[in-house]
Amino acid sequence: MGYPRPQGRPAWALSPTNGPPDQEADAPTPNPVLIARILLWCQGAVSAVAVLLGVAGLALVLIFYVDSPLGGSAPPADFYDALAAIGVAILILVVGVAALAIGTVAFGVMVPSLILAARFGRRTNGVRVGTLVLEGIVCGLSLFASVSAAIDRATVPALALLPLAALSGAVFGLLLTPQAKDHFRL
């Protein structure tokens, strides 16, 4: 199976692509693949910023906890101080869970995005398929969350997720082009 070895060239001197002779390793990268790779790097960078925001949110929660009546050594003096402490505890819990969720989801998008973007140079079809699966999941979940937030009439979360869905959809669409399919070997 495969292509016959050219006469006069040892096996170790063959091109590393092991593909058809017209598919050489130094062939120029088609524009859709190049743009998809750049967008994948951008998605990883934006996810890294979201991870940093999640960590900053958790740090903010710790600061609030230490400065709140809950973090002090003295118990609340009266009923109103106790009520304020409960309100602060609920706020700390909500902000902490939101920051942890944002950081975890962003980390789950960041790592595969950066790994796949770094492996685009190998030109294997597994990288293309892996990127298509990742971007399909990210785009689908972003659109689902955006529609869900819009149904609840939460305008800011609904609009905040649309750029991520557009970015993922663009990478998905670029990798479905015939130039991208021909670039990656089977």
JSON list of C-alpha atoms in Angstrom, two decimals:
[
{"chain": "A", "resi": 1, "resn": "MET", "atom": "CA", "xyz": [0.00, 0.00, 0.00]},
{"chain": "A", "resi": 2, "resn": "GLY", "atom": "CA", "xyz": [1.24, 3.51, -0.67]},
{"chain": "A", "resi": 3, "resn": "TYR", "atom": "CA", "xyz": [3.33, 4.95, -3.41]},
{"chain": "A", "resi": 4, "resn": "PRO", "atom": "CA", "xyz": [6.40, 3.29, -4.89]},
{"chain": "A", "resi": 5, "resn": "ARG", "atom": "CA", "xyz": [9.74, 4.65, -3.78]},
{"chain": "A", "resi": 6, "resn": "PRO", "atom": "CA", "xyz": [11.48, 6.74, -6.44]},
{"chain": "A", "resi": 7, "resn": "GLN", "atom": "CA", "xyz": [14.51, 4.99, -7.88]},
{"chain": "A", "resi": 8, "resn": "GLY", "atom": "CA", "xyz": [17.86, 6.22, -6.67]},
{"chain": "A", "resi": 9, "resn": "ARG", "atom": "CA", "xyz": [16.57, 7.60, -3.35]},
{"chain": "A", "resi": 10, "resn": "PRO", "atom": "CA", "xyz": [16.93, 5.67, -0.09]},
{"chain": "A", "resi": 11, "resn": "ALA", "atom": "CA", "xyz": [13.86, 5.24, 2.12]},
{"chain": "A", "resi": 12, "resn": "TRP", "atom": "CA", "xyz": [15.13, 7.71, 4.70]},
{"chain": "A", "resi": 13, "resn": "ALA", "atom": "CA", "xyz": [15.33, 10.47, 2.06]},
{"chain": "A", "resi": 14, "resn": "LEU", "atom": "CA", "xyz": [11.61, 10.39, 1.24]},
{"chain": "A", "resi": 15, "resn": "SER", "atom": "CA", "xyz": [9.41, 13.33, 2.13]},
{"chain": "A", "resi": 16, "resn": "PRO", "atom": "CA", "xyz": [8.06, 13.19, 5.70]},
{"chain": "A", "resi": 17, "resn": "THR", "atom": "CA", "xyz": [4.44, 13.51, 4.53]},
{"chain": "A", "resi": 18, "resn": "ASN", "atom": "CA", "xyz": [4.32, 9.98, 3.07]},
{"chain": "A", "resi": 19, "resn": "GLY", "atom": "CA", "xyz": [1.54, 11.29, 0.89]},
{"chain": "A", "resi": 20, "resn": "PRO", "atom": "CA", "xyz": [1.21, 11.65, -2.84]},
{"chain": "A", "resi": 21, "resn": "PRO", "atom": "CA", "xyz": [4.25, 13.12, -4.60]},
{"chain": "A", "resi": 22, "resn": "ASP", "atom": "CA", "xyz": [2.46, 16.44, -5.21]},
{"chain": "A", "resi": 23, "resn": "GLN", "atom": "CA", "xyz": [1.91, 16.91, -1.47]},
{"chain": "A", "resi": 24, "resn": "GLU", "atom": "CA", "xyz": [5.33, 17.94, -0.23]},
{"chain": "A", "resi": 25, "resn": "ALA", "atom": "CA", "xyz": [6.09, 19.09, 3.29]},
{"chain": "A", "resi": 26, "resn": "ASP", "atom": "CA", "xyz": [7.25, 22.52, 2.12]},
{"chain": "A", "resi": 27, "resn": "ALA", "atom": "CA", "xyz": [4.08, 23.23, 0.11]},
{"chain": "A", "resi": 28, "resn": "PRO", "atom": "CA", "xyz": [2.53, 26.57, 1.01]},
{"chain": "A", "resi": 29, "resn": "THR", "atom": "CA", "xyz": [-0.25, 26.51, 3.56]},
{"chain": "A", "resi": 30, "resn": "PRO", "atom": "CA", "xyz": [-3.63, 27.40, 2.02]},
{"chain": "A", "resi": 31, "resn": "ASN", "atom": "CA", "xyz": [-5.24, 30.60, 3.30]},
{"chain": "A", "resi": 32, "resn": "PRO", "atom": "CA", "xyz": [-8.22, 28.90, 5.01]},
{"chain": "A", "resi": 33, "resn": "VAL", "atom": "CA", "xyz": [-5.85, 26.71, 7.04]},
{"chain": "A", "resi": 34, "resn": "LEU", "atom": "CA", "xyz": [-3.62, 29.66, 7.92]},
{"chain": "A", "resi": 35, "resn": "ILE", "atom": "CA", "xyz": [-6.58, 31.77, 9.02]},
{"chain": "A", "resi": 36, "resn": "ALA", "atom": "CA", "xyz": [-8.05, 28.86, 11.02]},
{"chain": "A", "resi": 37, "resn": "ARG", "atom": "CA", "xyz": [-4.74, 28.38, 12.81]},
{"chain": "A", "resi": 38, "resn": "ILE", "atom": "CA", "xyz": [-4.50, 32.08, 13.67]},
{"chain": "A", "resi": 39, "resn": "LEU", "atom": "CA", "xyz": [-8.10, 32.09, 14.94]},
{"chain": "A", "resi": 40, "resn": "LEU", "atom": "CA", "xyz": [-7.36, 28.99, 17.01]},
{"chain": "A", "resi": 41, "resn": "TRP", "atom": "CA", "xyz": [-4.38, 30.76, 18.62]},
{"chain": "A", "resi": 42, "resn": "CYS", "atom": "CA", "xyz": [-6.63, 33.77, 19.29]},
{"chain": "A", "resi": 43, "resn": "GLN", "atom": "CA", "xyz": [-9.26, 31.52, 20.86]},
{"chain": "A", "resi": 44, "resn": "GLY", "atom": "CA", "xyz": [-6.59, 30.03, 23.13]},
{"chain": "A", "resi": 45, "resn": "ALA", "atom": "CA", "xyz": [-5.36, 33.52, 24.09]},
{"chain": "A", "resi": 46, "resn": "VAL", "atom": "CA", "xyz": [-8.88, 34.76, 24.87]},
{"chain": "A", "resi": 47, "resn": "SER", "atom": "CA", "xyz": [-9.49, 31.63, 26.93]},
{"chain": "A", "resi": 48, "resn": "ALA", "atom": "CA", "xyz": [-6.23, 32.27, 28.81]},
{"chain": "A", "resi": 49, "resn": "VAL", "atom": "CA", "xyz": [-7.48, 35.77, 29.66]},
{"chain": "A", "resi": 50, "resn": "ALA", "atom": "CA", "xyz": [-10.76, 34.24, 30.88]},
{"chain": "A", "resi": 51, "resn": "VAL", "atom": "CA", "xyz": [-8.79, 31.80, 33.06]},
{"chain": "A", "resi": 52, "resn": "LEU", "atom": "CA", "xyz": [-6.89, 34.75, 34.54]},
{"chain": "A", "resi": 53, "resn": "LEU", "atom": "CA", "xyz": [-10.18, 36.55, 35.19]},
{"chain": "A", "resi": 54, "resn": "GLY", "atom": "CA", "xyz": [-11.49, 33.43, 36.94]},
{"chain": "A", "resi": 55, "resn": "VAL", "atom": "CA", "xyz": [-8.39, 33.29, 39.13]},
{"chain": "A", "resi": 56, "resn": "ALA", "atom": "CA", "xyz": [-8.73, 37.02, 39.86]},
{"chain": "A", "resi": 57, "resn": "GLY", "atom": "CA", "xyz": [-12.36, 36.43, 40.83]},
{"chain": "A", "resi": 58, "resn": "LEU", "atom": "CA", "xyz": [-11.33, 33.69, 43.24]},
{"chain": "A", "resi": 59, "resn": "ALA", "atom": "CA", "xyz": [-8.66, 35.98, 44.71]},
{"chain": "A", "resi": 60, "resn": "LEU", "atom": "CA", "xyz": [-11.29, 38.68, 45.11]},
{"chain": "A", "resi": 61, "resn": "VAL", "atom": "CA", "xyz": [-13.51, 36.19, 46.94]},
{"chain": "A", "resi": 62, "resn": "LEU", "atom": "CA", "xyz": [-10.67, 35.38, 49.33]},
{"chain": "A", "resi": 63, "resn": "ILE", "atom": "CA", "xyz": [-10.07, 39.07, 49.98]},
{"chain": "A", "resi": 64, "resn": "PHE", "atom": "CA", "xyz": [-13.77, 39.63, 50.67]},
{"chain": "A", "resi": 65, "resn": "TYR", "atom": "CA", "xyz": [-13.81, 36.65, 52.99]},
{"chain": "A", "resi": 66, "resn": "VAL", "atom": "CA", "xyz": [-10.84, 37.86, 55.02]},
{"chain": "A", "resi": 67, "resn": "ASP", "atom": "CA", "xyz": [-12.27, 41.39, 55.31]},
{"chain": "A", "resi": 68, "resn": "SER", "atom": "CA", "xyz": [-15.82, 40.27, 56.05]},
{"chain": "A", "resi": 69, "resn": "PRO", "atom": "CA", "xyz": [-17.26, 39.59, 59.49]},
{"chain": "A", "resi": 70, "resn": "LEU", "atom": "CA", "xyz": [-17.06, 35.90, 58.60]},
{"chain": "A", "resi": 71, "resn": "GLY", "atom": "CA", "xyz": [-13.27, 35.97, 58.34]},
{"chain": "A", "resi": 72, "resn": "GLY", "atom": "CA", "xyz": [-12.72, 37.86, 61.57]},
{"chain": "A", "resi": 73, "resn": "SER", "atom": "CA", "xyz": [-12.21, 36.26, 64.94]},
{"chain": "A", "resi": 74, "resn": "ALA", "atom": "CA", "xyz": [-15.06, 38.12, 66.65]},
{"chain": "A", "resi": 75, "resn": "PRO", "atom": "CA", "xyz": [-18.65, 36.99, 66.05]},
{"chain": "A", "resi": 76, "resn": "PRO", "atom": "CA", "xyz": [-21.18, 39.54, 64.80]},
{"chain": "A", "resi": 77, "resn": "ALA", "atom": "CA", "xyz": [-22.27, 41.91, 67.58]},
{"chain": "A", "resi": 78, "resn": "ASP", "atom": "CA", "xyz": [-25.99, 42.08, 66.87]},
{"chain": "A", "resi": 79, "resn": "PHE", "atom": "CA", "xyz": [-28.72, 40.83, 64.57]},
{"chain": "A", "resi": 80, "resn": "TYR", "atom": "CA", "xyz": [-27.97, 43.31, 61.77]},
{"chain": "A", "resi": 81, "resn": "ASP", "atom": "CA", "xyz": [-24.28, 42.43, 61.73]},
{"chain": "A", "resi": 82, "resn": "ALA", "atom": "CA", "xyz": [-25.20, 38.75, 61.55]},
{"chain": "A", "resi": 83, "resn": "LEU", "atom": "CA", "xyz": [-27.61, 39.48, 58.69]},
{"chain": "A", "resi": 84, "resn": "ALA", "atom": "CA", "xyz": [-24.89, 41.42, 56.86]},
{"chain": "A", "resi": 85, "resn": "ALA", "atom": "CA", "xyz": [-22.49, 38.52, 57.41]},
{"chain": "A", "resi": 86, "resn": "ILE", "atom": "CA", "xyz": [-24.99, 36.11, 55.85]},
{"chain": "A", "resi": 87, "resn": "GLY", "atom": "CA", "xyz": [-25.43, 38.45, 52.86]},
{"chain": "A", "resi": 88, "resn": "VAL", "atom": "CA", "xyz": [-21.67, 38.69, 52.42]},
{"chain": "A", "resi": 89, "resn": "ALA", "atom": "CA", "xyz": [-21.40, 34.90, 52.68]},
{"chain": "A", "resi": 90, "resn": "ILE", "atom": "CA", "xyz": [-24.00, 34.45, 49.91]},
{"chain": "A", "resi": 91, "resn": "LEU", "atom": "CA", "xyz": [-22.24, 37.03, 47.74]},
{"chain": "A", "resi": 92, "resn": "ILE", "atom": "CA", "xyz": [-18.89, 35.34, 48.31]},
{"chain": "A", "resi": 93, "resn": "LEU", "atom": "CA", "xyz": [-20.41, 31.97, 47.42]},
{"chain": "A", "resi": 94, "resn": "VAL", "atom": "CA", "xyz": [-22.06, 33.23, 44.21]},
{"chain": "A", "resi": 95, "resn": "VAL", "atom": "CA", "xyz": [-18.97, 35.13, 43.00]},
{"chain": "A", "resi": 96, "resn": "GLY", "atom": "CA", "xyz": [-16.71, 32.22, 43.91]},
{"chain": "A", "resi": 97, "resn": "VAL", "atom": "CA", "xyz": [-18.80, 29.65, 42.05]},
{"chain": "A", "resi": 98, "resn": "ALA", "atom": "CA", "xyz": [-19.11, 31.92, 39.00]},
{"chain": "A", "resi": 99, "resn": "ALA", "atom": "CA", "xyz": [-15.36, 32.60, 38.93]},
{"chain": "A", "resi": 100, "resn": "LEU", "atom": "CA", "xyz": [-14.60, 28.90, 39.31]},
{"chain": "A", "resi": 101, "resn": "ALA", "atom": "CA", "xyz": [-17.04, 27.98, 36.53]},
{"chain": "A", "resi": 102, "resn": "ILE", "atom": "CA", "xyz": [-15.67, 30.62, 34.14]},
{"chain": "A", "resi": 103, "resn": "GLY", "atom": "CA", "xyz": [-12.09, 29.59, 34.86]},
{"chain": "A", "resi": 104, "resn": "THR", "atom": "CA", "xyz": [-12.80, 25.89, 34.46]},
{"chain": "A", "resi": 105, "resn": "VAL", "atom": "CA", "xyz": [-14.68, 26.25, 31.17]},
{"chain": "A", "resi": 106, "resn": "ALA", "atom": "CA", "xyz": [-12.08, 28.64, 29.80]},
{"chain": "A", "resi": 107, "resn": "PHE", "atom": "CA", "xyz": [-9.28, 26.26, 30.80]},
{"chain": "A", "resi": 108, "resn": "GLY", "atom": "CA", "xyz": [-11.14, 23.41, 29.12]},
{"chain": "A", "resi": 109, "resn": "VAL", "atom": "CA", "xyz": [-11.23, 25.42, 25.88]},
{"chain": "A", "resi": 110, "resn": "MET", "atom": "CA", "xyz": [-7.75, 26.94, 26.20]},
{"chain": "A", "resi": 111, "resn": "VAL", "atom": "CA", "xyz": [-5.69, 23.77, 26.50]},
{"chain": "A", "resi": 112, "resn": "PRO", "atom": "CA", "xyz": [-7.08, 21.87, 23.49]},
{"chain": "A", "resi": 113, "resn": "SER", "atom": "CA", "xyz": [-7.13, 25.04, 21.38]},
{"chain": "A", "resi": 114, "resn": "LEU", "atom": "CA", "xyz": [-3.46, 25.77, 22.00]},
{"chain": "A", "resi": 115, "resn": "ILE", "atom": "CA", "xyz": [-2.40, 22.15, 21.57]},
{"chain": "A", "resi": 116, "resn": "LEU", "atom": "CA", "xyz": [-4.28, 21.78, 18.29]},
{"chain": "A", "resi": 117, "resn": "ALA", "atom": "CA", "xyz": [-2.99, 25.12, 16.97]},
{"chain": "A", "resi": 118, "resn": "ALA", "atom": "CA", "xyz": [0.56, 24.03, 17.76]},
{"chain": "A", "resi": 119, "resn": "ARG", "atom": "CA", "xyz": [0.07, 20.70, 15.98]},
{"chain": "A", "resi": 120, "resn": "PHE", "atom": "CA", "xyz": [-1.29, 22.19, 12.72]},
{"chain": "A", "resi": 121, "resn": "GLY", "atom": "CA", "xyz": [2.20, 21.94, 11.22]},
{"chain": "A", "resi": 122, "resn": "ARG", "atom": "CA", "xyz": [2.05, 18.14, 11.25]},
{"chain": "A", "resi": 123, "resn": "ARG", "atom": "CA", "xyz": [-0.69, 18.21, 8.61]},
{"chain": "A", "resi": 124, "resn": "THR", "atom": "CA", "xyz": [-2.33, 15.05, 9.91]},
{"chain": "A", "resi": 125, "resn": "ASN", "atom": "CA", "xyz": [-6.04, 14.55, 9.43]},
{"chain": "A", "resi": 126, "resn": "GLY", "atom": "CA", "xyz": [-6.37, 13.82, 13.16]},
{"chain": "A", "resi": 127, "resn": "VAL", "atom": "CA", "xyz": [-5.51, 17.44, 13.94]},
{"chain": "A", "resi": 128, "resn": "ARG", "atom": "CA", "xyz": [-8.17, 18.63, 11.50]},
{"chain": "A", "resi": 129, "resn": "VAL", "atom": "CA", "xyz": [-10.81, 16.26, 12.85]},
{"chain": "A", "resi": 130, "resn": "GLY", "atom": "CA", "xyz": [-9.92, 17.08, 16.46]},
{"chain": "A", "resi": 131, "resn": "THR", "atom": "CA", "xyz": [-10.21, 20.79, 15.72]},
{"chain": "A", "resi": 132, "resn": "LEU", "atom": "CA", "xyz": [-13.56, 20.26, 13.98]},
{"chain": "A", "resi": 133, "resn": "VAL", "atom": "CA", "xyz": [-14.89, 18.33, 16.99]},
{"chain": "A", "resi": 134, "resn": "LEU", "atom": "CA", "xyz": [-13.61, 20.94, 19.49]},
{"chain": "A", "resi": 135, "resn": "GLU", "atom": "CA", "xyz": [-14.98, 23.86, 17.52]},
{"chain": "A", "resi": 136, "resn": "GLY", "atom": "CA", "xyz": [-18.31, 22.13, 16.94]},
{"chain": "A", "resi": 137, "resn": "ILE", "atom": "CA", "xyz": [-18.71, 21.54, 20.68]},
{"chain": "A", "resi": 138, "resn": "VAL", "atom": "CA", "xyz": [-17.61, 25.07, 21.63]},
{"chain": "A", "resi": 139, "resn": "CYS", "atom": "CA", "xyz": [-19.82, 26.70, 19.00]},
{"chain": "A", "resi": 140, "resn": "GLY", "atom": "CA", "xyz": [-22.82, 24.57, 19.91]},
{"chain": "A", "resi": 141, "resn": "LEU", "atom": "CA", "xyz": [-22.50, 25.14, 23.64]},
{"chain": "A", "resi": 142, "resn": "SER", "atom": "CA", "xyz": [-21.88, 28.87, 23.17]},
{"chain": "A", "resi": 143, "resn": "LEU", "atom": "CA", "xyz": [-24.98, 29.23, 21.02]},
{"chain": "A", "resi": 144, "resn": "PHE", "atom": "CA", "xyz": [-27.02, 27.13, 23.46]},
{"chain": "A", "resi": 145, "resn": "ALA", "atom": "CA", "xyz": [-25.89, 29.23, 26.42]},
{"chain": "A", "resi": 146, "resn": "SER", "atom": "CA", "xyz": [-26.49, 32.45, 24.49]},
{"chain": "A", "resi": 147, "resn": "VAL", "atom": "CA", "xyz": [-30.02, 31.42, 23.50]},
{"chain": "A", "resi": 148, "resn": "SER", "atom": "CA", "xyz": [-30.69, 30.26, 27.05]},
{"chain": "A", "resi": 149, "resn": "ALA", "atom": "CA", "xyz": [-29.54, 33.62, 28.43]},
{"chain": "A", "resi": 150, "resn": "ALA", "atom": "CA", "xyz": [-31.64, 35.46, 25.84]},
{"chain": "A", "resi": 151, "resn": "ILE", "atom": "CA", "xyz": [-34.72, 33.48, 26.86]},
{"chain": "A", "resi": 152, "resn": "ASP", "atom": "CA", "xyz": [-34.09, 34.55, 30.46]},
{"chain": "A", "resi": 153, "resn": "ARG", "atom": "CA", "xyz": [-33.76, 38.13, 29.16]},
{"chain": "A", "resi": 154, "resn": "ALA", "atom": "CA", "xyz": [-30.16, 38.43, 30.33]},
{"chain": "A", "resi": 155, "resn": "THR", "atom": "CA", "xyz": [-28.79, 40.65, 27.58]},
{"chain": "A", "resi": 156, "resn": "VAL", "atom": "CA", "xyz": [-25.13, 40.86, 28.65]},
{"chain": "A", "resi": 157, "resn": "PRO", "atom": "CA", "xyz": [-24.47, 37.10, 28.96]},
{"chain": "A", "resi": 158, "resn": "ALA", "atom": "CA", "xyz": [-26.34, 36.45, 25.73]},
{"chain": "A", "resi": 159, "resn": "LEU", "atom": "CA", "xyz": [-24.23, 38.97, 23.81]},
{"chain": "A", "resi": 160, "resn": "ALA", "atom": "CA", "xyz": [-20.98, 38.03, 25.55]},
{"chain": "A", "resi": 161, "resn": "LEU", "atom": "CA", "xyz": [-21.07, 34.48, 24.20]},
{"chain": "A", "resi": 162, "resn": "LEU", "atom": "CA", "xyz": [-21.81, 35.37, 20.58]},
{"chain": "A", "resi": 163, "resn": "PRO", "atom": "CA", "xyz": [-18.19, 36.32, 19.67]},
{"chain": "A", "resi": 164, "resn": "LEU", "atom": "CA", "xyz": [-16.97, 32.94, 20.95]},
{"chain": "A", "resi": 165, "resn": "ALA", "atom": "CA", "xyz": [-19.62, 31.17, 18.90]},
{"chain": "A", "resi": 166, "resn": "ALA", "atom": "CA", "xyz": [-18.68, 33.22, 15.81]},
{"chain": "A", "resi": 167, "resn": "LEU", "atom": "CA", "xyz": [-14.98, 32.48, 16.30]},
{"chain": "A", "resi": 168, "resn": "SER", "atom": "CA", "xyz": [-15.59, 28.76, 16.70]},
{"chain": "A", "resi": 169, "resn": "GLY", "atom": "CA", "xyz": [-17.98, 28.70, 13.76]},
{"chain": "A", "resi": 170, "resn": "ALA", "atom": "CA", "xyz": [-15.43, 30.49, 11.57]},
{"chain": "A", "resi": 171, "resn": "VAL", "atom": "CA", "xyz": [-12.69, 27.98, 12.38]},
{"chain": "A", "resi": 172, "resn": "PHE", "atom": "CA", "xyz": [-15.14, 25.13, 11.80]},
{"chain": "A", "resi": 173, "resn": "GLY", "atom": "CA", "xyz": [-16.17, 26.51, 8.43]},
{"chain": "A", "resi": 174, "resn": "LEU", "atom": "CA", "xyz": [-12.60, 27.22, 7.32]},
{"chain": "A", "resi": 175, "resn": "LEU", "atom": "CA", "xyz": [-11.52, 23.66, 8.05]},
{"chain": "A", "resi": 176, "resn": "LEU", "atom": "CA", "xyz": [-14.40, 22.27, 5.98]},
{"chain": "A", "resi": 177, "resn": "THR", "atom": "CA", "xyz": [-13.13, 23.94, 2.79]},
{"chain": "A", "resi": 178, "resn": "PRO", "atom": "CA", "xyz": [-11.63, 21.76, 0.04]},
{"chain": "A", "resi": 179, "resn": "GLN", "atom": "CA", "xyz": [-8.27, 23.54, 0.40]},
{"chain": "A", "resi": 180, "resn": "ALA", "atom": "CA", "xyz": [-8.10, 22.54, 4.06]},
{"chain": "A", "resi": 181, "resn": "LYS", "atom": "CA", "xyz": [-9.09, 18.96, 3.26]},
{"chain": "A", "resi": 182, "resn": "ASP", "atom": "CA", "xyz": [-6.36, 18.73, 0.62]},
{"chain": "A", "resi": 183, "resn": "HIS", "atom": "CA", "xyz": [-3.80, 20.28, 2.97]},
{"chain": "A", "resi": 184, "resn": "PHE", "atom": "CA", "xyz": [-4.21, 17.64, 5.65]},
{"chain": "A", "resi": 185, "resn": "ARG", "atom": "CA", "xyz": [-3.26, 14.15, 4.58]},
{"chain": "A", "resi": 186, "resn": "LEU", "atom": "CA", "xyz": [-5.49, 11.19, 5.22]}
]
